[in-house]
Coordinates of C-alpha atoms in Angstrom, one line a residue:
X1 CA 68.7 -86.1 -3.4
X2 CA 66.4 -87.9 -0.9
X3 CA 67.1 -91.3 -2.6
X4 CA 71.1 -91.1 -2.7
X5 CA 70.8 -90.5 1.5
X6 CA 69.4 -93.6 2.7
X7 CA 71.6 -96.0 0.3
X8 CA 73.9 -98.4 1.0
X9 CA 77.4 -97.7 0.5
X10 CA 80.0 -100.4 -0.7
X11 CA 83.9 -100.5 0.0
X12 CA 86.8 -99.8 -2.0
X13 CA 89.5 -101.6 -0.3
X14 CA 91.9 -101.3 -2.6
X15 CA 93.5 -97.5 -3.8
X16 CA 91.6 -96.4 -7.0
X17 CA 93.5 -93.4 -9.2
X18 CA 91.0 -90.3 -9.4
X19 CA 90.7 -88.8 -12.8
X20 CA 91.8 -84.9 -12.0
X21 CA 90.5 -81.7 -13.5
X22 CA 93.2 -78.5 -13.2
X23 CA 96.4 -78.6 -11.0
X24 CA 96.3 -80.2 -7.4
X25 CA 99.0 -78.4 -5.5
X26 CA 102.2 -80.1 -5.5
X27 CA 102.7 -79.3 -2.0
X28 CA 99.5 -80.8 -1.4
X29 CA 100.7 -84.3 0.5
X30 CA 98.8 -86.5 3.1
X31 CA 95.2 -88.0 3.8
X32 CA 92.0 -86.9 4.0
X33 CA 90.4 -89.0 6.2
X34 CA 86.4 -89.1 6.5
X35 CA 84.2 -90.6 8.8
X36 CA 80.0 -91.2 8.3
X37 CA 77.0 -93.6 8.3
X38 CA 77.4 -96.1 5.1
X39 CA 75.1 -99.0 5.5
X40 CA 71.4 -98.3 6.4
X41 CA 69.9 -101.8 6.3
X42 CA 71.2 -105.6 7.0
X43 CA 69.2 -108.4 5.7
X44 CA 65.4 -107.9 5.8
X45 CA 65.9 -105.1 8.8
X46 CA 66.5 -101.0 8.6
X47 CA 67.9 -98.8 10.6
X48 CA 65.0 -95.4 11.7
X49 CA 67.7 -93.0 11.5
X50 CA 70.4 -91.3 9.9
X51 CA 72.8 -91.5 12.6
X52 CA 72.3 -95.4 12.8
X53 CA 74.0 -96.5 9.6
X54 CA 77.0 -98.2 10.0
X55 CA 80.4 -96.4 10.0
X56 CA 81.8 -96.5 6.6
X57 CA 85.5 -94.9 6.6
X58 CA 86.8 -93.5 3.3
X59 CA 90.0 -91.6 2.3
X60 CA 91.4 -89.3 -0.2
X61 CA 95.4 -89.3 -0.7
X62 CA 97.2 -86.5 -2.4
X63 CA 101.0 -87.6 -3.5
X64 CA 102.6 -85.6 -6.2
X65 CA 99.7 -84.0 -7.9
X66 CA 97.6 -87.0 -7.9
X67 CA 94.5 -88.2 -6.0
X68 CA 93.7 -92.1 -4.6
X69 CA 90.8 -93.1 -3.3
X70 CA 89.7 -96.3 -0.9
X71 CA 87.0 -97.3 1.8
X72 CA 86.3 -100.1 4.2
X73 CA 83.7 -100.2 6.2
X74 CA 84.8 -99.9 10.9
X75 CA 85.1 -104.1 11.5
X76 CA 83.0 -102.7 14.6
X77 CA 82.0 -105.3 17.1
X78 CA 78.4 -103.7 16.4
X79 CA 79.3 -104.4 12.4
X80 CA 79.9 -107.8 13.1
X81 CA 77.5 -108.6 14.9
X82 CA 74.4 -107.3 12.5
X83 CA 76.8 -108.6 9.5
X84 CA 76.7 -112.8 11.0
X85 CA 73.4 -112.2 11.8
X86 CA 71.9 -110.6 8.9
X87 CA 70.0 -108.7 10.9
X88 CA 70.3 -105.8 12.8
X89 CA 70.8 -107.0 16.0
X90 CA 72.3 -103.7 18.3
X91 CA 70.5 -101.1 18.9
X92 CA 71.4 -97.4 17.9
X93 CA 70.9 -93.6 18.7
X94 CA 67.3 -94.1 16.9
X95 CA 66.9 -97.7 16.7
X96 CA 66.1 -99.8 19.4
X97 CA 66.9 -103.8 18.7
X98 CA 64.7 -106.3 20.9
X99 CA 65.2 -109.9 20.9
X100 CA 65.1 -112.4 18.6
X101 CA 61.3 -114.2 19.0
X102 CA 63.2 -117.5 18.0
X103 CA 65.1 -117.3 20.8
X104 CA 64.5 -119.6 24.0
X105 CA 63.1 -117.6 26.6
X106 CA 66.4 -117.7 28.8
X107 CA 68.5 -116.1 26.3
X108 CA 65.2 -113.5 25.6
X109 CA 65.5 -112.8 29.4
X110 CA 69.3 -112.3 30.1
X111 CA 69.0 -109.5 26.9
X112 CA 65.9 -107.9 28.8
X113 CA 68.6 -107.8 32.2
X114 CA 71.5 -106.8 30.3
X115 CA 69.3 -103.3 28.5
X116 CA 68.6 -102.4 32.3
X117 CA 71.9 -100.6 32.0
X118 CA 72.2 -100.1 27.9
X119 CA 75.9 -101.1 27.1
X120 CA 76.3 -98.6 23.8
X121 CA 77.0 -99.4 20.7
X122 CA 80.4 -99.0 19.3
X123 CA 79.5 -98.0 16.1
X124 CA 81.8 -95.1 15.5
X125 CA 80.2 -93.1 12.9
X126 CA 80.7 -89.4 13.9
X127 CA 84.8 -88.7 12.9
X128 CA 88.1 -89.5 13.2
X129 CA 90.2 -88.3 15.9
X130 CA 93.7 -88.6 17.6
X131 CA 95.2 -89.3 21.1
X132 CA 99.1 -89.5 20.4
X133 CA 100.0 -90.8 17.6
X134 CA 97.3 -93.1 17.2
X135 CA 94.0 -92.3 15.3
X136 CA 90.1 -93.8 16.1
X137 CA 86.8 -93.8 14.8
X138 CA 84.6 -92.1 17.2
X139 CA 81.1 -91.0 18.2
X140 CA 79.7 -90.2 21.2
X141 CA 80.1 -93.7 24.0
X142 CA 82.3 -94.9 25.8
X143 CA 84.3 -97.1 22.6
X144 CA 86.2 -96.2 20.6
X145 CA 87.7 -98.1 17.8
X146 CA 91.4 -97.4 16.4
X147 CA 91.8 -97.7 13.2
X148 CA 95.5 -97.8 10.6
X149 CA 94.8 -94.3 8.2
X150 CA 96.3 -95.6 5.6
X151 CA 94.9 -98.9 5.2
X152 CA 91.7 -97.9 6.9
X153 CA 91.6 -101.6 8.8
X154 CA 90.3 -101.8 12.1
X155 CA 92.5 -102.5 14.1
X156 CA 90.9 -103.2 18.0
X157 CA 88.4 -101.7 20.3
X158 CA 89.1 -99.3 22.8
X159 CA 87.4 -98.7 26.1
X160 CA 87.8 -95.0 27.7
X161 CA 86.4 -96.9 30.7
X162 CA 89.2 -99.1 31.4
X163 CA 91.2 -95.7 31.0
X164 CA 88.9 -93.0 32.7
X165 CA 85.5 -93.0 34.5
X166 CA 83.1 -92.0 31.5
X167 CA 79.8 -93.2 29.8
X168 CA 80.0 -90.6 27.3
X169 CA 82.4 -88.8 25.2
X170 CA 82.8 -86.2 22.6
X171 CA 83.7 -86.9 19.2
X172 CA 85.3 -83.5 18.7
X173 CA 88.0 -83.2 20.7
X174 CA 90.8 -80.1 21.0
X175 CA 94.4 -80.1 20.1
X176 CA 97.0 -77.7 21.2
X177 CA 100.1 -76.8 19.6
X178 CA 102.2 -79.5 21.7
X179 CA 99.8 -81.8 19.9
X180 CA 98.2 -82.8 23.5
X181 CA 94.3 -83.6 23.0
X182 CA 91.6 -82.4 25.0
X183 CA 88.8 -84.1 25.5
X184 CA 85.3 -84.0 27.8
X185 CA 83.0 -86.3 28.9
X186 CA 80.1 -87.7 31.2
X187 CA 80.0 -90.0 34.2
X188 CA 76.9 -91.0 34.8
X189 CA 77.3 -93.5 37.3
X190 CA 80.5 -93.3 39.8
X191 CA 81.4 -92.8 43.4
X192 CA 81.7 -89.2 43.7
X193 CA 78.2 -88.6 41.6
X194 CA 77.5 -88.0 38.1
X195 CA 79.6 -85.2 36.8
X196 CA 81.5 -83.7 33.1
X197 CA 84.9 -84.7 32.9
X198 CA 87.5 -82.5 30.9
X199 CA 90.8 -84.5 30.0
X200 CA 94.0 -84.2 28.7
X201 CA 96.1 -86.8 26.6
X202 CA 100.0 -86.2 26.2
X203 CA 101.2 -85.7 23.1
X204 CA 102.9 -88.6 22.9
X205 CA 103.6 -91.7 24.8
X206 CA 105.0 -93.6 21.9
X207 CA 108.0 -96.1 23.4
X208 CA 109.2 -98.2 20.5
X209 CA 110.3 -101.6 22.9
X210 CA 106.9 -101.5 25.1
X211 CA 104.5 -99.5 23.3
X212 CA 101.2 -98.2 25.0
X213 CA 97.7 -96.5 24.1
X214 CA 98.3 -93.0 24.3
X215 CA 95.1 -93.1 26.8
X216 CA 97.2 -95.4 29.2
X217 CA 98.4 -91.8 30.4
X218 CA 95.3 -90.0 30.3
X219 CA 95.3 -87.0 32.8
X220 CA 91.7 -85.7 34.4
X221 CA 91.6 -81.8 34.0
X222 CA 88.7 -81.7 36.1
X223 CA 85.1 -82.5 36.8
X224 CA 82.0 -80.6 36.9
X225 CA 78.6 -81.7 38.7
X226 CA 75.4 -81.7 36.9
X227 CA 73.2 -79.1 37.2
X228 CA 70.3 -81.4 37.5
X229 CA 71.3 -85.4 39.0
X230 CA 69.1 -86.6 36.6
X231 CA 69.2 -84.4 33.1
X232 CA 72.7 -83.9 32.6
X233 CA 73.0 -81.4 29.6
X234 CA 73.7 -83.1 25.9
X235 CA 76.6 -81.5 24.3
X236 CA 78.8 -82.2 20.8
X237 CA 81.3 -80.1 21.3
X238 CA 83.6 -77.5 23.7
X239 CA 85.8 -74.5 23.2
X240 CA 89.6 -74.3 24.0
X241 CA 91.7 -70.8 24.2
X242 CA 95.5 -70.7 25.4
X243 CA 94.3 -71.1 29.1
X244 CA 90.7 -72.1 29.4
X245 CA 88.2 -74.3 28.2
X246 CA 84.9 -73.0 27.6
X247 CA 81.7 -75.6 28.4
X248 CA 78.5 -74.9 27.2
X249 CA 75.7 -76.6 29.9
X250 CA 72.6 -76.4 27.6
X251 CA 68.9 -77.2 28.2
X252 CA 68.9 -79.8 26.1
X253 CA 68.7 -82.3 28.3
X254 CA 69.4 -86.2 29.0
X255 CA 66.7 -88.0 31.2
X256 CA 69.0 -90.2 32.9
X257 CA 65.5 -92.5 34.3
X258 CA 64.6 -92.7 30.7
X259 CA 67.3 -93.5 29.3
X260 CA 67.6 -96.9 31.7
X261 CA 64.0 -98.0 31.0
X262 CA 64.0 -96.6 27.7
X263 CA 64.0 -100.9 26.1
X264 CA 61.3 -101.8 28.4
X265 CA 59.0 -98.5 27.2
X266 CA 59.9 -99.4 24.0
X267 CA 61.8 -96.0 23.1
X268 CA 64.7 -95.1 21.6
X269 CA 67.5 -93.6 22.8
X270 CA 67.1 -90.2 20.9
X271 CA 63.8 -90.3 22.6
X272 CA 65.4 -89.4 26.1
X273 CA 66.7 -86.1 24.7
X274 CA 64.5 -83.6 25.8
X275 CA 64.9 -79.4 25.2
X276 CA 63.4 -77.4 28.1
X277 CA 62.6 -73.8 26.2
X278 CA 61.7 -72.6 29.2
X279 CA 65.2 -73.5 31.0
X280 CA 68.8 -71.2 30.8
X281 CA 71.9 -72.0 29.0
X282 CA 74.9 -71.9 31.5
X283 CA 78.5 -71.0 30.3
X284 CA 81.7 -72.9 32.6
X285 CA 84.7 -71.5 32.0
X286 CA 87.6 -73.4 33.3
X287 CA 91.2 -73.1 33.7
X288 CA 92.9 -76.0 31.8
X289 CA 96.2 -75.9 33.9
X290 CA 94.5 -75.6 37.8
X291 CA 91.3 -77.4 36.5
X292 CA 89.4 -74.3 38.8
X293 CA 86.3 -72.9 37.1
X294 CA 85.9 -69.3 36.8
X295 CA 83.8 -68.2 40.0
X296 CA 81.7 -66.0 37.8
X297 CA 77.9 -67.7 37.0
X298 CA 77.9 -66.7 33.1
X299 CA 74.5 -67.3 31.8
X300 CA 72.2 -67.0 28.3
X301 CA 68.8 -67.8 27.2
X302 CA 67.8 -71.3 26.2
X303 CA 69.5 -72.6 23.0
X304 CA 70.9 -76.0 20.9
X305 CA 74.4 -76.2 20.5
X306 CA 75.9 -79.3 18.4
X307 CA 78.9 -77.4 17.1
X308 CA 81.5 -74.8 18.4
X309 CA 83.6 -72.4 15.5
X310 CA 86.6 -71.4 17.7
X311 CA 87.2 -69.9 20.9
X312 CA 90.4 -67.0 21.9
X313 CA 91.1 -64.6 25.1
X314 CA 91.1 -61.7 23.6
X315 CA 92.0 -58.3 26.3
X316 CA 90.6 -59.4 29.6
X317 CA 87.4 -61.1 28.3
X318 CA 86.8 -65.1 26.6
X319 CA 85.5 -64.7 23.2
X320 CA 84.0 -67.8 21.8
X321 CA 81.8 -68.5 18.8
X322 CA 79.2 -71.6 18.1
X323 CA 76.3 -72.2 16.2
X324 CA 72.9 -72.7 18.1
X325 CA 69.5 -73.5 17.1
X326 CA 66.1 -72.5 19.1
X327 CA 64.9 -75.5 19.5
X328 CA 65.8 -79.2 19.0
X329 CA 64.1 -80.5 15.8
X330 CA 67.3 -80.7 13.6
X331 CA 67.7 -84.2 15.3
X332 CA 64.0 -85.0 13.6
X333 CA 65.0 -84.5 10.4
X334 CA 67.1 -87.0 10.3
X335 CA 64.9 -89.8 11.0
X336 CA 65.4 -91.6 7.5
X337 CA 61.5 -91.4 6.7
X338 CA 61.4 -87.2 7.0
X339 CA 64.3 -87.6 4.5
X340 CA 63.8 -89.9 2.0
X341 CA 60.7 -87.5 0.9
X342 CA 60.3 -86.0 -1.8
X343 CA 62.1 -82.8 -2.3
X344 CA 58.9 -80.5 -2.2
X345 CA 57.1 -82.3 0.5
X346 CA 60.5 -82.1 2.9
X347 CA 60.9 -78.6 2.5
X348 CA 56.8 -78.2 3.0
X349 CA 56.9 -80.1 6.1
X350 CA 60.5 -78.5 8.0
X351 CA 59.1 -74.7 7.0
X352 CA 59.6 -74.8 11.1
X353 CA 63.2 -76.4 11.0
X354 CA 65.2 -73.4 13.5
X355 CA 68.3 -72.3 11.2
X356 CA 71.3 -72.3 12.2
X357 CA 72.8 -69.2 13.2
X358 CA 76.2 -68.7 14.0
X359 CA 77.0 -66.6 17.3
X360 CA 79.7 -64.9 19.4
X361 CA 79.6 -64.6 23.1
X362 CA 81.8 -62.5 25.2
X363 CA 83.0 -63.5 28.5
X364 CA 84.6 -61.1 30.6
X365 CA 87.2 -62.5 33.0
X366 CA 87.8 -59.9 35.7
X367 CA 84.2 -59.4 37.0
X368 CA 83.8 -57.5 40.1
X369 CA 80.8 -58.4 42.5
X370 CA 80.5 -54.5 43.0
X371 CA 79.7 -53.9 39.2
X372 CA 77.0 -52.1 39.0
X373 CA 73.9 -54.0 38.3
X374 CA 72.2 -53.8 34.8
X375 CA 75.9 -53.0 33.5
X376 CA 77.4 -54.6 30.2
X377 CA 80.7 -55.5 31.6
X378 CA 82.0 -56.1 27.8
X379 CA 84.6 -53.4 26.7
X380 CA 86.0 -55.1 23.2
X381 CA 84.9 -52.6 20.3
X382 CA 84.4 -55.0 17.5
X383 CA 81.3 -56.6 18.9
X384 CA 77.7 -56.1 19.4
X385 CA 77.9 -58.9 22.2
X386 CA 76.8 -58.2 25.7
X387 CA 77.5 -59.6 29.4
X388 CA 75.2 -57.7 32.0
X389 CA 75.7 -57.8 35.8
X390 CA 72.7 -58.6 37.2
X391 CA 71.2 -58.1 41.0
X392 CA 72.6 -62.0 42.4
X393 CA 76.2 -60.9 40.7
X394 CA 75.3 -63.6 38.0
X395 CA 76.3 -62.4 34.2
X396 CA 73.8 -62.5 31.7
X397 CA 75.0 -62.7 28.4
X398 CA 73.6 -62.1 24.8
X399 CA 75.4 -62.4 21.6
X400 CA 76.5 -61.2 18.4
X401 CA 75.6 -62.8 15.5
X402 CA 78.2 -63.2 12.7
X403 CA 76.0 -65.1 10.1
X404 CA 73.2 -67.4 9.4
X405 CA 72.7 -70.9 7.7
X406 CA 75.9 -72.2 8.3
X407 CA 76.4 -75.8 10.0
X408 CA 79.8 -78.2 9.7
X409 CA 82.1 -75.1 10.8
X410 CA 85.8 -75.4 10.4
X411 CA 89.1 -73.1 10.7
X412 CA 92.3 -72.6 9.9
X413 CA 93.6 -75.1 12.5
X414 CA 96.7 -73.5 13.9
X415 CA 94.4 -70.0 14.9
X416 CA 92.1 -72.3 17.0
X417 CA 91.8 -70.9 20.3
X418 CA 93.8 -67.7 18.6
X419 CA 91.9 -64.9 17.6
X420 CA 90.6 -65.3 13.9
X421 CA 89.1 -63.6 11.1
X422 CA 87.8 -66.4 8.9
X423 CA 86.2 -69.6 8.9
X424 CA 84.4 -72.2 6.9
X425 CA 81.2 -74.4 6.7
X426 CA 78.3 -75.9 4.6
X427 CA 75.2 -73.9 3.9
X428 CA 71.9 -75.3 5.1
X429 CA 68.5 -73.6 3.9
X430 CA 65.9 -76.2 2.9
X431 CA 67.7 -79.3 3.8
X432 CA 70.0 -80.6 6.5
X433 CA 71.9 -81.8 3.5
X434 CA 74.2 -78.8 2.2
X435 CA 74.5 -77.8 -1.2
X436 CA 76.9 -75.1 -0.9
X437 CA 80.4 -74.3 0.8
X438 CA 80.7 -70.9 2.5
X439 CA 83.6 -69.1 3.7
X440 CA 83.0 -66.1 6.1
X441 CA 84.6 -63.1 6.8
X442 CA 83.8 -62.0 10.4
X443 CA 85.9 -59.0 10.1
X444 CA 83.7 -57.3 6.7
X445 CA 80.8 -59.7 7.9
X446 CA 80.8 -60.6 4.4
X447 CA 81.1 -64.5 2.9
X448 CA 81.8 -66.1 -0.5
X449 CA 79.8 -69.6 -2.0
X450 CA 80.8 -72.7 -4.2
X451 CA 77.9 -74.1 -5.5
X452 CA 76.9 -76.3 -8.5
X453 CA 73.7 -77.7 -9.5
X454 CA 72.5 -80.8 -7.9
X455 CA 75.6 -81.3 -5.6
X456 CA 76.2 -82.4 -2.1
X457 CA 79.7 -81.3 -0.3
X458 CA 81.0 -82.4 2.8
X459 CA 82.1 -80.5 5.7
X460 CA 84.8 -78.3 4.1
X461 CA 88.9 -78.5 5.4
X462 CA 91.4 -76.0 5.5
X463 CA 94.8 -77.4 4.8
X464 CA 97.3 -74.5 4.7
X465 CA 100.2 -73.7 2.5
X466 CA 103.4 -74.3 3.5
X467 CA 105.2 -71.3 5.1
X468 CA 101.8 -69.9 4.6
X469 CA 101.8 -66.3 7.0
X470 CA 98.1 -65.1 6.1
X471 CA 95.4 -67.1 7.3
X472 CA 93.8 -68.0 4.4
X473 CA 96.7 -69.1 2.7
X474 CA 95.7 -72.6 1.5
X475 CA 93.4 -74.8 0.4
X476 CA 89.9 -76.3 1.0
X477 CA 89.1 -79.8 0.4
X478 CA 85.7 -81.1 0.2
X479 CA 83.8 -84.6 -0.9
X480 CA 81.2 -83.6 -3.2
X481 CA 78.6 -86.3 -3.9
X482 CA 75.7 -85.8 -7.0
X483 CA 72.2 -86.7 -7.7
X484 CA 72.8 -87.0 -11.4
X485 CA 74.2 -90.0 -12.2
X486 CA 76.0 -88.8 -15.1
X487 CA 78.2 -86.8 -12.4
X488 CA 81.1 -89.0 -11.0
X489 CA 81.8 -88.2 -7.4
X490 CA 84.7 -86.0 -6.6
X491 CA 87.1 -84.1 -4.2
X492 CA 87.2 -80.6 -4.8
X493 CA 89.6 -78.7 -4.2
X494 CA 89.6 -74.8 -3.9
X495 CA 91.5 -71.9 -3.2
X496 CA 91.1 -70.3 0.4
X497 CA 91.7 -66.9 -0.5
X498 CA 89.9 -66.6 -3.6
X499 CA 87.4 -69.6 -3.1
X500 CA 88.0 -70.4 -6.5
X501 CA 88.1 -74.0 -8.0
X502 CA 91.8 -75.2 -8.8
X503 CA 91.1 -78.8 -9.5
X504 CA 88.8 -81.7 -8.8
X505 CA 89.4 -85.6 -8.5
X506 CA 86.3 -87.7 -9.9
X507 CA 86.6 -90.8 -8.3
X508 CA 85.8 -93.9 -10.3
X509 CA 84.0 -95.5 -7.4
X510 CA 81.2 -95.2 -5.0
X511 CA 80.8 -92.1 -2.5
X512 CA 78.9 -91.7 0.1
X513 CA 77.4 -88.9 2.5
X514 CA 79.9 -88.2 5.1
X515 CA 80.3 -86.4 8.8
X516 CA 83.6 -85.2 9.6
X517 CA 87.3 -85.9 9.7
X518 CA 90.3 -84.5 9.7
X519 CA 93.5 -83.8 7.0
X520 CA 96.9 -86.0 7.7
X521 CA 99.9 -84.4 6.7
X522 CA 102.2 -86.8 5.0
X523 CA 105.7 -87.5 6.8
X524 CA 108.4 -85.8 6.3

């Protein structure tokens, strides 16, 4: 496995047939669009991490019971500049770039001055998402760059910036079922002080004779200060239900003074990520149409939080579900020498990686300051989650916890911010690398596998039948890459319901390791 994760990947610009195994649906129509690191070294130089390789974009098309297949690496700014250079000449999450020794020692000092304030990267690894009708490679800085789905080109960079004040964004954004997209991010540096930013982007602002970004009509939900000035909290990802959105503030921390001298102390910038064990995780809960938090100070021991599952109100209380880990070192693993080990020696050496364990929090909304103290103010039956007044009126909250090894979640899309019974996601035990697909049951607390030896699957996605009324009435697509070469990569495809295999799609081309993405349907 180690030595398929740290290889370069190579485009397949042009639509390739898959060779398929069984039945693909025939109502099975649209795009699977993936987004993930592809090129790991440029020239004589290497990226340190995982997370550095360059964005490689692929795509898997269903049209009448067959499968296509193409990818082209994002034409990022970042791309082209390493790609003239030969060289890797931008720095990234765990790579920092210094410059060129050749270079006169005016041009050596104006890049010194320019890394006082790092401009980011715009190498959009992390997933594809939407703002209107128009889709973008993302990650987790302030470009983003919007790509065409079908033919994967680039087609221009796009500042939030020039759009919103934000350094930072998320990749994983929320859609409601207006199709408006919700979206938070960090200021770091602005007038009114650093702060989070929640957002909302219409719809769609589409006008055929003077066409505009979708973000031209961005819409600020609110803003919420730091906690600390200078260690804002890190975060992936936020929940959405009907009327609120749920913020997790985590001790895992951004050191804002390290991260502006982090060139000149010769560190990366995964180096100024810090988690403070001994801190508390704080839960905002904010109403998406006033923008107004909940008054209530909702609080929970120390934790890691890259992904949220879904989120729902369910009678008088928030209910929303993530997966946390106790400390930070998942982001270690990834540094490309821990993983191209072998496969004994990784395990050997990550005996202390925290799992991941999948959790539910209850929030209840109507809290009265007169509770009384030492109290779980949770009524909902179904759970073993608590929220106890304590003596300041603060809530402190402890979870449930509805399974464990589980990373990449993903739902039945139209229940998010609905309540739900099941939901999806890779297996992780001795690897960061899955090598199984899970689907769980949170009503039975039960879960079924897909499995097969010496195979890699991606983050799995629900697509659902149409006129489908049960919630696991559809299908789950996956990219499944092998270590034995005599295994051609392929897209599987398998029941929801039964989480049985009804076909697969070798593709007669390269695949690599991907991240996330998202399922197209095609027009009607």
């Amino acid at each position: 496995m180690q030595s398929i994760i740290s290889k370069n990947g190579s485009e397949t610009p042009e639509p390739v047939k898959a060779q398929v195994r069984g039945s693909v649906p025939t109502w099975l129509q649209g795009t699977l669009l993936r987004n993930g690191p592809g090129l790991f070294s440029i020239g004589n130089s290497e990226y340190n991490h995982w997370f550095d390789g360059l964005s490689l974009i692929h795509s898997f098309t269903f049209s009448n019971g067959e499968v296509t297949y193409r990818s082209k690496f994002l034409k990022s700014d970042t791309y082209r500049r390493n790609i003239e250079a030969d060289r890797i000449v931008v720095s990234e999450f765990g790579t920092m770039v210094y410059p060129d020794p050749c270079k006169n020692i005016f041009s050596r000092a104006m890049s010194h001055f320019r890394n006082i304030i790092p401009d980011f990267t715009d190498n959009n690894l992390i997933n594809i998402i939407r703002y209107g009708e128009d889709y973008y490679a993302s990650s987790e800085i302030n470009y983003i760059n919007k790509i065409d789905p079908e033919t994967l080109e680039t087609v221009g960079r796009v500042n939030y910036r020039n759009h919103i004040a934000l350094n930072l964004a998320t990749a994983h954004p929320h859609y409601d079922q207006e199709g408006n997209t919700y979206n938070m991010g960090t200021a770091i540096m602005g007038l009114s002080g650093p702060k989070y930013i929640i957002f909302k982007v219409p719809a769609s602002t589409t006008d055929k004779e003077n066409p505009k970004l979708a973000l031209s009509k961005v819409q600020q939900v609110c803003s919420i200060p730091f906690r600390s000035t200078l260690f804002p909290g890190y975060y992936h990802s936020f929940g959405m239900t009907e009327n609120y959105i749920v913020f997790v503030e985590q001790p895992f921390k951004l050191d804002i003074v390290k991260l502006a001298t982090a060139y000149f102390r010769g560190l990366n910038w995964g180096n100024c990520l810090k988690f403070d064990e001994n801190d508390i995780t704080v839960f905002h809960v904010i109403n998406k149409k006033t923008g107004k938090r909940v008054s209530t100070r909702f609080y929970g021991d120390a934790l890691v939080v890259f992904h949220h599952i879904n989120a729902y109100e369910d009678d008088g209380h928030v209910v929303f579900d993530l997966i946390s880990y106790k400390d930070s070192n998942l982001y270690n693993m990834f540094y490309l020498h821990n993983m191209k080990q072998e496969t004994n020696n990784f395990i050997e050496k990550n005996k202390v990686f925290s799992p991941p364990v999948c959790q539910r929090f209850v929030l209840p909304l109507d809290v009265q300051k007169e509770s009384p103290r030492g109290t779980n103010l949770v009524t909902l039956k179904n759970t073993t989650a608590q929220a106890v007044m304590q003596e300041d009126a603060s809530v402190y909250c402890q979870p449930d916890i509805l399974f464990e090894g589980l990373e990449l979640p993903g739902i039945n899309y139209s229940f998010n911010s609905r309540k739900y019974r099941y939901f999806y996601g890779s297996r992780l035990e001795w690897s960061p690398h899955p090598n199984k697909i899970a689907k769980v049951d949170i009503t039975t607390k039960t879960h079924v596998e897909w499995h097969q030896v010496n195979c890699y699957p991606s983050e799995p996605v629900f697509v659902a039948s149409p006129g489908a009324q049960e919630e696991d009435d559809g299908v789950i697509l996956s990219s499944i890459i092998c270590s034995d070469p005599g295994v051609s990569p392929f897209l599987l495809i398998l029941n929801a319901r039964t989480f049985e295999e009804i076909a697969r799609a070798s593709i007669p081309a390269p695949v690599h390791i991907d991240l996330h993405g998202l399922f197209i349907p095609a027009a009607v």
